[in-house]
Amino acid sequence: QLVESGGGSVQAGGSLRLSCTHPGYTSSRHCMGWFRQAPGKEREGVASIDGNGLTEYGDSVKGRFTISKDRANNALILQMHSLKEGDTGTYFCAGAFTLFLRQPLRPNEYTDWGQGTQVTVS
């Protein structure tokens, strides 16, 4: 199971750090990503990292968010800075048992999902 944590409420301009524990996945062999979904909107790809460490980011978060692997704790990290109201939503961790994906910011590329953690920016 993928389990997210670290969500919360923050003022615009603030920072949050999300974490996703992913037993069963090996960060050096599998592709993982962060997605978000706001009420009434489709799930959106935020960031991804493949087994080789190659990262991709959604256009709206480039330069503000960083995805990384915490190998010691077998966790996926999303560091978010300069948060905006438009970043509000439920953030999901996702995994795929493959080294890389052709379109790693597309939700249907992933097979496993966490329950999500809420991020509210006001």
PDB file of N, CA, C and O in Angstrom, residues 1-8 15-23 32-35 46 49 65-80 90-94 113-119:
ATOM      1  N   GLN A   1       0.819  -1.193   0.000  1.00  0.00           N
ATOM      2  CA  GLN A   1       0.000   0.000   0.000  1.00  0.00           C
ATOM      3  C   GLN A   1       0.867   1.263   0.000  1.00  0.00           C
ATOM      4  O   GLN A   1       1.913   1.301   0.620  1.00  0.00           O
ATOM      5  N   LEU A   2       0.402   2.238  -0.719  1.00  0.00           N
ATOM      6  CA  LEU A   2       1.051   3.534  -0.734  1.00  0.00           C
ATOM      7  C   LEU A   2       0.331   4.410   0.281  1.00  0.00           C
ATOM      8  O   LEU A   2      -0.906   4.496   0.268  1.00  0.00           O
ATOM      9  N   VAL A   3       1.095   5.068   1.144  1.00  0.00           N
ATOM     10  CA  VAL A   3       0.498   5.882   2.194  1.00  0.00           C
ATOM     11  C   VAL A   3       1.130   7.264   2.192  1.00  0.00           C
ATOM     12  O   VAL A   3       2.345   7.400   2.427  1.00  0.00           O
ATOM     13  N   GLU A   4       0.309   8.278   1.928  1.00  0.00           N
ATOM     14  CA  GLU A   4       0.786   9.654   1.898  1.00  0.00           C
ATOM     15  C   GLU A   4       0.637  10.295   3.275  1.00  0.00           C
ATOM     16  O   GLU A   4      -0.247   9.939   4.059  1.00  0.00           O
ATOM     17  N   SER A   5       1.506  11.273   3.521  1.00  0.00           N
ATOM     18  CA  SER A   5       1.412  12.080   4.729  1.00  0.00           C
ATOM     19  C   SER A   5       2.014  13.443   4.460  1.00  0.00           C
ATOM     20  O   SER A   5       2.705  13.625   3.447  1.00  0.00           O
ATOM     21  N   GLY A   6       1.751  14.384   5.356  1.00  0.00           N
ATOM     22  CA  GLY A   6       2.383  15.691   5.259  1.00  0.00           C
ATOM     23  C   GLY A   6       1.490  16.802   4.759  1.00  0.00           C
ATOM     24  O   GLY A   6       1.920  17.958   4.699  1.00  0.00           O
ATOM     25  N   GLY A   7       0.272  16.476   4.383  1.00  0.00           N
ATOM     26  CA  GLY A   7      -0.624  17.526   3.931  1.00  0.00           C
ATOM     27  C   GLY A   7      -1.045  18.433   5.064  1.00  0.00           C
ATOM     28  O   GLY A   7      -0.770  18.167   6.239  1.00  0.00           O
ATOM     29  N   GLY A   8      -1.720  19.522   4.710  1.00  0.00           N
ATOM     30  CA  GLY A   8      -2.197  20.452   5.725  1.00  0.00           C
ATOM     31  C   GLY A   8      -2.633  21.747   5.101  1.00  0.00           C
ATOM     32  O   GLY A   8      -2.772  21.848   3.873  1.00  0.00           O
ATOM     33  N   SER A  15       5.369  26.688   2.438  1.00  0.00           N
ATOM     34  CA  SER A  15       5.940  25.423   1.972  1.00  0.00           C
ATOM     35  C   SER A  15       5.323  24.243   2.716  1.00  0.00           C
ATOM     36  O   SER A  15       4.879  24.374   3.854  1.00  0.00           O
ATOM     37  N   LEU A  16       5.301  23.104   2.039  1.00  0.00           N
ATOM     38  CA  LEU A  16       4.897  21.837   2.648  1.00  0.00           C
ATOM     39  C   LEU A  16       5.759  20.731   2.075  1.00  0.00           C
ATOM     40  O   LEU A  16       6.239  20.838   0.940  1.00  0.00           O
ATOM     41  N   ARG A  17       5.906  19.694   2.839  1.00  0.00           N
ATOM     42  CA  ARG A  17       6.672  18.520   2.398  1.00  0.00           C
ATOM     43  C   ARG A  17       5.783  17.289   2.522  1.00  0.00           C
ATOM     44  O   ARG A  17       5.369  16.923   3.626  1.00  0.00           O
ATOM     45  N   LEU A  18       5.497  16.662   1.407  1.00  0.00           N
ATOM     46  CA  LEU A  18       4.692  15.446   1.401  1.00  0.00           C
ATOM     47  C   LEU A  18       5.600  14.232   1.330  1.00  0.00           C
ATOM     48  O   LEU A  18       6.660  14.268   0.691  1.00  0.00           O
ATOM     49  N   SER A  19       5.151  13.166   1.976  1.00  0.00           N
ATOM     50  CA  SER A  19       5.902  11.920   1.961  1.00  0.00           C
ATOM     51  C   SER A  19       4.970  10.776   1.606  1.00  0.00           C
ATOM     52  O   SER A  19       3.786  10.801   1.954  1.00  0.00           O
ATOM     53  N   CYS A  20       5.499   9.780   0.932  1.00  0.00           N
ATOM     54  CA  CYS A  20       4.721   8.596   0.564  1.00  0.00           C
ATOM     55  C   CYS A  20       5.580   7.366   0.821  1.00  0.00           C
ATOM     56  O   CYS A  20       6.635   7.202   0.197  1.00  0.00           O
ATOM     57  N   THR A  21       5.132   6.543   1.737  1.00  0.00           N
ATOM     58  CA  THR A  21       5.840   5.277   1.940  1.00  0.00           C
ATOM     59  C   THR A  21       5.308   4.258   0.944  1.00  0.00           C
ATOM     60  O   THR A  21       4.105   4.219   0.653  1.00  0.00           O
ATOM     61  N   HIS A  22       6.200   3.471   0.404  1.00  0.00           N
ATOM     62  CA  HIS A  22       5.807   2.577  -0.687  1.00  0.00           C
ATOM     63  C   HIS A  22       6.437   1.190  -0.560  1.00  0.00           C
ATOM     64  O   HIS A  22       7.261   0.782  -1.375  1.00  0.00           O
ATOM     65  N   PRO A  23       6.029   0.437   0.451  1.00  0.00           N
ATOM     66  CA  PRO A  23       6.517  -0.940   0.557  1.00  0.00           C
ATOM     67  C   PRO A  23       6.138  -1.736  -0.684  1.00  0.00           C
ATOM     68  O   PRO A  23       5.048  -1.586  -1.217  1.00  0.00           O
ATOM     69  N   MET A  32       7.591   6.310 -10.019  1.00  0.00           N
ATOM     70  CA  MET A  32       6.602   6.780  -9.069  1.00  0.00           C
ATOM     71  C   MET A  32       6.270   8.231  -9.355  1.00  0.00           C
ATOM     72  O   MET A  32       7.073   8.951  -9.958  1.00  0.00           O
ATOM     73  N   GLY A  33       5.080   8.647  -8.914  1.00  0.00           N
ATOM     74  CA  GLY A  33       4.665  10.005  -9.207  1.00  0.00           C
ATOM     75  C   GLY A  33       3.738  10.585  -8.165  1.00  0.00           C
ATOM     76  O   GLY A  33       3.212   9.866  -7.313  1.00  0.00           O
ATOM     77  N   TRP A  34       3.575  11.883  -8.257  1.00  0.00           N
ATOM     78  CA  TRP A  34       2.617  12.618  -7.441  1.00  0.00           C
ATOM     79  C   TRP A  34       1.571  13.235  -8.370  1.00  0.00           C
ATOM     80  O   TRP A  34       1.912  13.816  -9.400  1.00  0.00           O
ATOM     81  N   PHE A  35       0.340  13.118  -7.955  1.00  0.00           N
ATOM     82  CA  PHE A  35      -0.778  13.694  -8.686  1.00  0.00           C
ATOM     83  C   PHE A  35      -1.637  14.490  -7.718  1.00  0.00           C
ATOM     84  O   PHE A  35      -1.539  14.317  -6.503  1.00  0.00           O
ATOM     85  N   VAL A  46       1.603  15.983 -11.228  1.00  0.00           N
ATOM     86  CA  VAL A  46       2.410  17.021 -10.601  1.00  0.00           C
ATOM     87  C   VAL A  46       3.891  16.782 -10.850  1.00  0.00           C
ATOM     88  O   VAL A  46       4.608  17.675 -11.317  1.00  0.00           O
ATOM     89  N   ILE A  49       9.188  10.495 -10.994  1.00  0.00           N
ATOM     90  CA  ILE A  49      10.603  10.133 -10.975  1.00  0.00           C
ATOM     91  C   ILE A  49      10.702   8.665 -11.337  1.00  0.00           C
ATOM     92  O   ILE A  49       9.989   7.825 -10.785  1.00  0.00           O
ATOM     93  N   PHE A  65       8.256  22.986  -7.065  1.00  0.00           N
ATOM     94  CA  PHE A  65       8.150  21.665  -6.434  1.00  0.00           C
ATOM     95  C   PHE A  65       9.363  20.816  -6.812  1.00  0.00           C
ATOM     96  O   PHE A  65       9.892  20.934  -7.921  1.00  0.00           O
ATOM     97  N   THR A  66       9.751  19.929  -5.905  1.00  0.00           N
ATOM     98  CA  THR A  66      10.842  19.000  -6.168  1.00  0.00           C
ATOM     99  C   THR A  66      10.442  17.609  -5.696  1.00  0.00           C
ATOM    100  O   THR A  66      10.037  17.437  -4.540  1.00  0.00           O
ATOM    101  N   ILE A  67      10.571  16.641  -6.588  1.00  0.00           N
ATOM    102  CA  ILE A  67      10.304  15.247  -6.232  1.00  0.00           C
ATOM    103  C   ILE A  67      11.636  14.553  -5.987  1.00  0.00           C
ATOM    104  O   ILE A  67      12.626  14.820  -6.692  1.00  0.00           O
ATOM    105  N   SER A  68      11.672  13.700  -4.982  1.00  0.00           N
ATOM    106  CA  SER A  68      12.920  13.005  -4.678  1.00  0.00           C
ATOM    107  C   SER A  68      12.619  11.689  -3.979  1.00  0.00           C
ATOM    108  O   SER A  68      11.492  11.418  -3.573  1.00  0.00           O
ATOM    109  N   LYS A  69      13.664  10.896  -3.846  1.00  0.00           N
ATOM    110  CA  LYS A  69      13.543   9.596  -3.191  1.00  0.00           C
ATOM    111  C   LYS A  69      14.276   9.629  -1.865  1.00  0.00           C
ATOM    112  O   LYS A  69      15.418  10.093  -1.795  1.00  0.00           O
ATOM    113  N   ASP A  70      13.633   9.165  -0.837  1.00  0.00           N
ATOM    114  CA  ASP A  70      14.274   8.986   0.465  1.00  0.00           C
ATOM    115  C   ASP A  70      14.565   7.500   0.602  1.00  0.00           C
ATOM    116  O   ASP A  70      13.739   6.729   1.078  1.00  0.00           O
ATOM    117  N   ARG A  71      15.726   7.117   0.130  1.00  0.00           N
ATOM    118  CA  ARG A  71      16.039   5.682   0.069  1.00  0.00           C
ATOM    119  C   ARG A  71      16.130   5.063   1.463  1.00  0.00           C
ATOM    120  O   ARG A  71      15.764   3.913   1.668  1.00  0.00           O
ATOM    121  N   ALA A  72      16.604   5.819   2.411  1.00  0.00           N
ATOM    122  CA  ALA A  72      16.777   5.276   3.758  1.00  0.00           C
ATOM    123  C   ALA A  72      15.444   4.844   4.359  1.00  0.00           C
ATOM    124  O   ALA A  72      15.380   3.871   5.117  1.00  0.00           O
ATOM    125  N   ASN A  73      14.382   5.593   4.024  1.00  0.00           N
ATOM    126  CA  ASN A  73      13.066   5.300   4.579  1.00  0.00           C
ATOM    127  C   ASN A  73      12.108   4.710   3.557  1.00  0.00           C
ATOM    128  O   ASN A  73      10.926   4.554   3.855  1.00  0.00           O
ATOM    129  N   ASN A  74      12.639   4.395   2.376  1.00  0.00           N
ATOM    130  CA  ASN A  74      11.803   3.828   1.308  1.00  0.00           C
ATOM    131  C   ASN A  74      10.567   4.690   1.085  1.00  0.00           C
ATOM    132  O   ASN A  74       9.420   4.199   1.110  1.00  0.00           O
ATOM    133  N   ALA A  75      10.821   5.973   0.888  1.00  0.00           N
ATOM    134  CA  ALA A  75       9.721   6.914   0.732  1.00  0.00           C
ATOM    135  C   ALA A  75       9.951   7.829  -0.463  1.00  0.00           C
ATOM    136  O   ALA A  75      11.081   8.048  -0.902  1.00  0.00           O
ATOM    137  N   LEU A  76       8.852   8.330  -0.969  1.00  0.00           N
ATOM    138  CA  LEU A  76       8.851   9.304  -2.055  1.00  0.00           C
ATOM    139  C   LEU A  76       8.491  10.659  -1.454  1.00  0.00           C
ATOM    140  O   LEU A  76       7.538  10.752  -0.684  1.00  0.00           O
ATOM    141  N   ILE A  77       9.253  11.680  -1.814  1.00  0.00           N
ATOM    142  CA  ILE A  77       9.083  13.005  -1.223  1.00  0.00           C
ATOM    143  C   ILE A  77       8.641  14.009  -2.289  1.00  0.00           C
ATOM    144  O   ILE A  77       9.108  13.955  -3.428  1.00  0.00           O
ATOM    145  N   LEU A  78       7.754  14.901  -1.883  1.00  0.00           N
ATOM    146  CA  LEU A  78       7.418  16.053  -2.733  1.00  0.00           C
ATOM    147  C   LEU A  78       7.591  17.295  -1.868  1.00  0.00           C
ATOM    148  O   LEU A  78       6.810  17.543  -0.956  1.00  0.00           O
ATOM    149  N   GLN A  79       8.636  18.063  -2.156  1.00  0.00           N
ATOM    150  CA  GLN A  79       8.877  19.323  -1.462  1.00  0.00           C
ATOM    151  C   GLN A  79       8.222  20.441  -2.268  1.00  0.00           C
ATOM    152  O   GLN A  79       8.518  20.610  -3.448  1.00  0.00           O
ATOM    153  N   MET A  80       7.343  21.187  -1.597  1.00  0.00           N
ATOM    154  CA  MET A  80       6.587  22.223  -2.286  1.00  0.00           C
ATOM    155  C   MET A  80       6.898  23.579  -1.671  1.00  0.00           C
ATOM    156  O   MET A  80       6.779  23.759  -0.450  1.00  0.00           O
ATOM    157  N   THR A  90      -6.342  17.419  -3.324  1.00  0.00           N
ATOM    158  CA  THR A  90      -5.903  16.184  -2.694  1.00  0.00           C
ATOM    159  C   THR A  90      -4.728  15.651  -3.492  1.00  0.00           C
ATOM    160  O   THR A  90      -4.817  15.509  -4.722  1.00  0.00           O
ATOM    161  N   TYR A  91      -3.649  15.362  -2.804  1.00  0.00           N
ATOM    162  CA  TYR A  91      -2.420  14.904  -3.450  1.00  0.00           C
ATOM    163  C   TYR A  91      -2.287  13.391  -3.268  1.00  0.00           C
ATOM    164  O   TYR A  91      -2.399  12.891  -2.144  1.00  0.00           O
ATOM    165  N   PHE A  92      -2.033  12.727  -4.373  1.00  0.00           N
ATOM    166  CA  PHE A  92      -1.941  11.267  -4.396  1.00  0.00           C
ATOM    167  C   PHE A  92      -0.550  10.827  -4.835  1.00  0.00           C
ATOM    168  O   PHE A  92       0.035  11.391  -5.750  1.00  0.00           O
ATOM    169  N   CYS A  93      -0.087   9.797  -4.204  1.00  0.00           N
ATOM    170  CA  CYS A  93       1.134   9.119  -4.604  1.00  0.00           C
ATOM    171  C   CYS A  93       0.730   7.934  -5.489  1.00  0.00           C
ATOM    172  O   CYS A  93      -0.297   7.273  -5.224  1.00  0.00           O
ATOM    173  N   ALA A  94       1.514   7.670  -6.528  1.00  0.00           N
ATOM    174  CA  ALA A  94       1.200   6.577  -7.438  1.00  0.00           C
ATOM    175  C   ALA A  94       2.471   5.823  -7.801  1.00  0.00           C
ATOM    176  O   ALA A  94       3.561   6.408  -7.831  1.00  0.00           O
ATOM    177  N   TRP A 113      -2.226   3.303  -6.191  1.00  0.00           N
ATOM    178  CA  TRP A 113      -2.498   4.643  -5.697  1.00  0.00           C
ATOM    179  C   TRP A 113      -2.678   4.648  -4.190  1.00  0.00           C
ATOM    180  O   TRP A 113      -3.206   3.689  -3.614  1.00  0.00           O
ATOM    181  N   GLY A 114      -2.228   5.748  -3.576  1.00  0.00           N
ATOM    182  CA  GLY A 114      -2.516   5.949  -2.174  1.00  0.00           C
ATOM    183  C   GLY A 114      -3.892   6.562  -1.994  1.00  0.00           C
ATOM    184  O   GLY A 114      -4.602   6.841  -2.973  1.00  0.00           O
ATOM    185  N   GLN A 115      -4.262   6.790  -0.752  1.00  0.00           N
ATOM    186  CA  GLN A 115      -5.576   7.344  -0.424  1.00  0.00           C
ATOM    187  C   GLN A 115      -5.609   8.866  -0.559  1.00  0.00           C
ATOM    188  O   GLN A 115      -6.690   9.457  -0.620  1.00  0.00           O
ATOM    189  N   GLY A 116      -4.454   9.479  -0.584  1.00  0.00           N
ATOM    190  CA  GLY A 116      -4.388  10.927  -0.758  1.00  0.00           C
ATOM    191  C   GLY A 116      -4.229  11.684   0.543  1.00  0.00           C
ATOM    192  O   GLY A 116      -4.611  11.207   1.616  1.00  0.00           O
ATOM    193  N   THR A 117      -3.663  12.874   0.428  1.00  0.00           N
ATOM    194  CA  THR A 117      -3.524  13.780   1.560  1.00  0.00           C
ATOM    195  C   THR A 117      -3.930  15.181   1.089  1.00  0.00           C
ATOM    196  O   THR A 117      -3.579  15.592  -0.018  1.00  0.00           O
ATOM    197  N   GLN A 118      -4.680  15.872   1.923  1.00  0.00           N
ATOM    198  CA  GLN A 118      -5.235  17.161   1.531  1.00  0.00           C
ATOM    199  C   GLN A 118      -4.234  18.286   1.732  1.00  0.00           C
ATOM    200  O   GLN A 118      -3.595  18.392   2.782  1.00  0.00           O
ATOM    201  N   VAL A 119      -4.131  19.132   0.719  1.00  0.00           N
ATOM    202  CA  VAL A 119      -3.323  20.353   0.800  1.00  0.00           C
ATOM    203  C   VAL A 119      -4.250  21.522   0.523  1.00  0.00           C
ATOM    204  O   VAL A 119      -4.936  21.553  -0.501  1.00  0.00           O
TER     205      VAL A 119
END
